[in-house]
Amino acid sequence: MRSHSRSAALGAALMAGLVVAPTSTPARAVKVSHVTVKMTEYRFALSVKKVPTGTVVFTVVNSGQLPHVFEIQRLKRVTPLIQAGHRYVMRVTFAKPGKYYYLCPVGAHVQYGMFGTLPVVAAAA
C-alpha cells in the first residue's frame, strides 16, 4: 500500500510539473532609448537630436559650476537640483510624438538661454 501512495504522489508531482512548465514563447523586447544631457552655464547639450516614442533614459550630467535642473514641461518631469560634477538618471515615457520643451527653471537660467526642444517621433514598428 505504501508503494502505491508513493507512486501516486510521484505521478501527481510529475503532472504538476508538466502543467506549470514554462513555455518558450519569446517575449517582445521593449526598446529603450538613452540620452545624455550635458548641462553647463547656460546651455544644454543632448547626445541626440530626436528620440522615438516609448521609454527614454536620460542621464543628466552637470558639467558646469552652478547647480542646474532638467525639466520636461509637457510631462511635468523634473530632476532634483543637480550640483556641479554630479549626475542624475531619469526614466521618461513619451506616449505621443511631438515637440517637448525642456528648460532649467533655476533662477534666471532660462532667460540666459538654458532651454530647448526635443522632437519625439513615432517609433519604428
PDB file of C-alpha atoms in Angstrom:
ATOM      1  CA  MET A   1       0.000   0.000   0.000  1.00  0.00           C
ATOM      2  CA  ARG A   2       2.856   2.364   0.804  1.00  0.00           C
ATOM      3  CA  SER A   3       4.434   1.945  -2.630  1.00  0.00           C
ATOM      4  CA  HIS A   4       1.079   2.688  -4.250  1.00  0.00           C
ATOM      5  CA  SER A   5       0.749   6.039  -2.402  1.00  0.00           C
ATOM      6  CA  ARG A   6       4.362   6.926  -3.237  1.00  0.00           C
ATOM      7  CA  SER A   7       3.870   6.299  -6.923  1.00  0.00           C
ATOM      8  CA  ALA A   8       0.593   8.230  -6.841  1.00  0.00           C
ATOM      9  CA  ALA A   9       2.369  11.174  -5.185  1.00  0.00           C
ATOM     10  CA  LEU A  10       5.209  10.940  -7.710  1.00  0.00           C
ATOM     11  CA  GLY A  11       2.720  10.818 -10.568  1.00  0.00           C
ATOM     12  CA  ALA A  12       0.889  13.875  -9.209  1.00  0.00           C
ATOM     13  CA  ALA A  13       4.177  15.763  -8.857  1.00  0.00           C
ATOM     14  CA  LEU A  14       5.152  14.913 -12.422  1.00  0.00           C
ATOM     15  CA  MET A  15       1.780  16.035 -13.716  1.00  0.00           C
ATOM     16  CA  ALA A  16       2.063  19.302 -11.792  1.00  0.00           C
ATOM     17  CA  GLY A  17       5.482  19.847 -13.303  1.00  0.00           C
ATOM     18  CA  LEU A  18       4.130  19.304 -16.779  1.00  0.00           C
ATOM     19  CA  VAL A  19       1.252  21.678 -16.222  1.00  0.00           C
ATOM     20  CA  VAL A  20       3.356  24.578 -14.879  1.00  0.00           C
ATOM     21  CA  ALA A  21       6.356  24.142 -17.143  1.00  0.00           C
ATOM     22  CA  PRO A  22       7.162  27.486 -18.759  1.00  0.00           C
ATOM     23  CA  THR A  23       6.578  27.826 -22.459  1.00  0.00           C
ATOM     24  CA  SER A  24       9.299  29.025 -24.755  1.00  0.00           C
ATOM     25  CA  THR A  25       7.367  31.846 -26.422  1.00  0.00           C
ATOM     26  CA  PRO A  26       9.741  34.733 -26.982  1.00  0.00           C
ATOM     27  CA  ALA A  27       8.824  37.933 -25.170  1.00  0.00           C
ATOM     28  CA  ARG A  28       8.658  41.091 -27.241  1.00  0.00           C
ATOM     29  CA  ALA A  29      11.710  43.185 -26.458  1.00  0.00           C
ATOM     30  CA  VAL A  30      10.964  46.694 -25.269  1.00  0.00           C
ATOM     31  CA  LYS A  31      13.284  49.211 -26.897  1.00  0.00           C
ATOM     32  CA  VAL A  32      14.693  51.781 -24.528  1.00  0.00           C
ATOM     33  CA  SER A  33      16.494  54.859 -25.851  1.00  0.00           C
ATOM     34  CA  HIS A  34      19.323  56.520 -23.956  1.00  0.00           C
ATOM     35  CA  VAL A  35      20.128  60.236 -24.000  1.00  0.00           C
ATOM     36  CA  THR A  36      22.958  62.038 -22.235  1.00  0.00           C
ATOM     37  CA  VAL A  37      22.119  65.600 -21.249  1.00  0.00           C
ATOM     38  CA  LYS A  38      25.171  67.743 -20.510  1.00  0.00           C
ATOM     39  CA  MET A  39      24.416  70.945 -18.561  1.00  0.00           C
ATOM     40  CA  THR A  40      26.799  73.888 -18.360  1.00  0.00           C
ATOM     41  CA  GLU A  41      26.290  77.590 -17.792  1.00  0.00           C
ATOM     42  CA  TYR A  42      23.616  78.419 -19.519  1.00  0.00           C
ATOM     43  CA  ARG A  43      23.038  75.680 -22.043  1.00  0.00           C
ATOM     44  CA  PHE A  44      22.106  72.063 -22.597  1.00  0.00           C
ATOM     45  CA  ALA A  45      23.836  69.664 -24.977  1.00  0.00           C
ATOM     46  CA  LEU A  46      21.861  66.491 -25.756  1.00  0.00           C
ATOM     47  CA  SER A  47      23.589  63.457 -27.251  1.00  0.00           C
ATOM     48  CA  VAL A  48      20.805  63.041 -29.847  1.00  0.00           C
ATOM     49  CA  LYS A  49      18.688  65.374 -31.974  1.00  0.00           C
ATOM     50  CA  LYS A  50      15.442  63.354 -31.629  1.00  0.00           C
ATOM     51  CA  VAL A  51      14.053  60.266 -29.866  1.00  0.00           C
ATOM     52  CA  PRO A  52      11.331  57.730 -30.715  1.00  0.00           C
ATOM     53  CA  THR A  53       8.154  57.362 -28.686  1.00  0.00           C
ATOM     54  CA  GLY A  54       8.485  54.963 -25.790  1.00  0.00           C
ATOM     55  CA  THR A  55      10.859  54.815 -22.863  1.00  0.00           C
ATOM     56  CA  VAL A  56      13.872  57.121 -22.777  1.00  0.00           C
ATOM     57  CA  VAL A  57      16.523  57.049 -20.075  1.00  0.00           C
ATOM     58  CA  PHE A  58      18.094  60.480 -19.600  1.00  0.00           C
ATOM     59  CA  THR A  59      21.486  60.629 -17.917  1.00  0.00           C
ATOM     60  CA  VAL A  60      21.694  64.276 -16.862  1.00  0.00           C
ATOM     61  CA  VAL A  61      25.246  65.440 -16.107  1.00  0.00           C
ATOM     62  CA  ASN A  62      26.095  68.815 -14.598  1.00  0.00           C
ATOM     63  CA  SER A  63      29.429  69.767 -16.183  1.00  0.00           C
ATOM     64  CA  GLY A  64      29.084  73.391 -15.125  1.00  0.00           C
ATOM     65  CA  GLN A  65      29.985  75.274 -11.962  1.00  0.00           C
ATOM     66  CA  LEU A  66      26.446  76.145 -10.814  1.00  0.00           C
ATOM     67  CA  PRO A  67      23.596  73.828  -9.775  1.00  0.00           C
ATOM     68  CA  HIS A  68      21.058  73.111 -12.526  1.00  0.00           C
ATOM     69  CA  VAL A  69      17.767  71.265 -13.127  1.00  0.00           C
ATOM     70  CA  PHE A  70      16.487  69.480 -16.244  1.00  0.00           C
ATOM     71  CA  GLU A  71      12.711  69.797 -16.665  1.00  0.00           C
ATOM     72  CA  ILE A  72      10.477  68.459 -19.440  1.00  0.00           C
ATOM     73  CA  GLN A  73       7.485  70.754 -19.030  1.00  0.00           C
ATOM     74  CA  ARG A  74       4.793  68.923 -21.005  1.00  0.00           C
ATOM     75  CA  LEU A  75       5.330  65.737 -18.964  1.00  0.00           C
ATOM     76  CA  LYS A  76       5.926  67.532 -15.656  1.00  0.00           C
ATOM     77  CA  ARG A  77       9.162  65.553 -15.230  1.00  0.00           C
ATOM     78  CA  VAL A  78      11.884  67.324 -13.264  1.00  0.00           C
ATOM     79  CA  THR A  79      15.246  66.258 -11.895  1.00  0.00           C
ATOM     80  CA  PRO A  80      16.257  67.368  -8.438  1.00  0.00           C
ATOM     81  CA  LEU A  81      18.753  70.230  -8.185  1.00  0.00           C
ATOM     82  CA  ILE A  82      21.973  68.727  -9.545  1.00  0.00           C
ATOM     83  CA  GLN A  83      25.180  70.109  -8.095  1.00  0.00           C
ATOM     84  CA  ALA A  84      28.302  70.704 -10.217  1.00  0.00           C
ATOM     85  CA  GLY A  85      30.060  67.457 -11.058  1.00  0.00           C
ATOM     86  CA  HIS A  86      27.036  65.267 -10.269  1.00  0.00           C
ATOM     87  CA  ARG A  87      24.570  63.309 -12.404  1.00  0.00           C
ATOM     88  CA  TYR A  88      21.023  62.042 -12.208  1.00  0.00           C
ATOM     89  CA  VAL A  89      19.236  59.334 -14.197  1.00  0.00           C
ATOM     90  CA  MET A  90      15.606  59.977 -15.137  1.00  0.00           C
ATOM     91  CA  ARG A  91      13.364  57.465 -16.941  1.00  0.00           C
ATOM     92  CA  VAL A  92      10.626  59.049 -19.080  1.00  0.00           C
ATOM     93  CA  THR A  93       7.921  57.562 -21.302  1.00  0.00           C
ATOM     94  CA  PHE A  94       6.865  59.540 -24.355  1.00  0.00           C
ATOM     95  CA  ALA A  95       3.431  58.254 -25.400  1.00  0.00           C
ATOM     96  CA  LYS A  96       2.905  60.634 -28.325  1.00  0.00           C
ATOM     97  CA  PRO A  97       5.136  62.156 -30.998  1.00  0.00           C
ATOM     98  CA  GLY A  98       5.623  65.913 -30.827  1.00  0.00           C
ATOM     99  CA  LYS A  99       7.978  68.621 -29.659  1.00  0.00           C
ATOM    100  CA  TYR A 100       8.829  68.556 -25.971  1.00  0.00           C
ATOM    101  CA  TYR A 101      10.158  71.755 -24.420  1.00  0.00           C
ATOM    102  CA  TYR A 102      12.848  71.398 -21.748  1.00  0.00           C
ATOM    103  CA  LEU A 103      14.463  74.035 -19.570  1.00  0.00           C
ATOM    104  CA  CYS A 104      16.384  74.832 -16.402  1.00  0.00           C
ATOM    105  CA  PRO A 105      13.977  76.610 -14.022  1.00  0.00           C
ATOM    106  CA  VAL A 106      16.745  77.667 -11.608  1.00  0.00           C
ATOM    107  CA  GLY A 107      16.942  81.440 -11.139  1.00  0.00           C
ATOM    108  CA  ALA A 108      17.158  83.255 -14.470  1.00  0.00           C
ATOM    109  CA  HIS A 109      18.885  80.358 -16.273  1.00  0.00           C
ATOM    110  CA  VAL A 110      16.074  80.040 -18.827  1.00  0.00           C
ATOM    111  CA  GLN A 111      16.355  83.781 -19.625  1.00  0.00           C
ATOM    112  CA  TYR A 112      20.074  83.227 -20.260  1.00  0.00           C
ATOM    113  CA  GLY A 113      19.252  80.570 -22.859  1.00  0.00           C
ATOM    114  CA  MET A 114      19.042  77.332 -20.885  1.00  0.00           C
ATOM    115  CA  PHE A 115      16.153  75.719 -22.790  1.00  0.00           C
ATOM    116  CA  GLY A 116      15.437  73.702 -25.904  1.00  0.00           C
ATOM    117  CA  THR A 117      13.020  71.446 -27.741  1.00  0.00           C
ATOM    118  CA  LEU A 118      13.343  67.685 -28.138  1.00  0.00           C
ATOM    119  CA  PRO A 119      11.494  66.228 -31.137  1.00  0.00           C
ATOM    120  CA  VAL A 120       9.824  62.880 -30.396  1.00  0.00           C
ATOM    121  CA  VAL A 121       8.989  60.821 -33.490  1.00  0.00           C
ATOM    122  CA  ALA A 122       6.810  57.726 -33.917  1.00  0.00           C
ATOM    123  CA  ALA A 123       8.791  54.585 -33.099  1.00  0.00           C
ATOM    124  CA  ALA A 124       9.514  52.220 -35.967  1.00  0.00           C
ATOM    125  CA  ALA A 125       7.314  49.126 -35.897  1.00  0.00           C
TER     126      ALA A 125
END
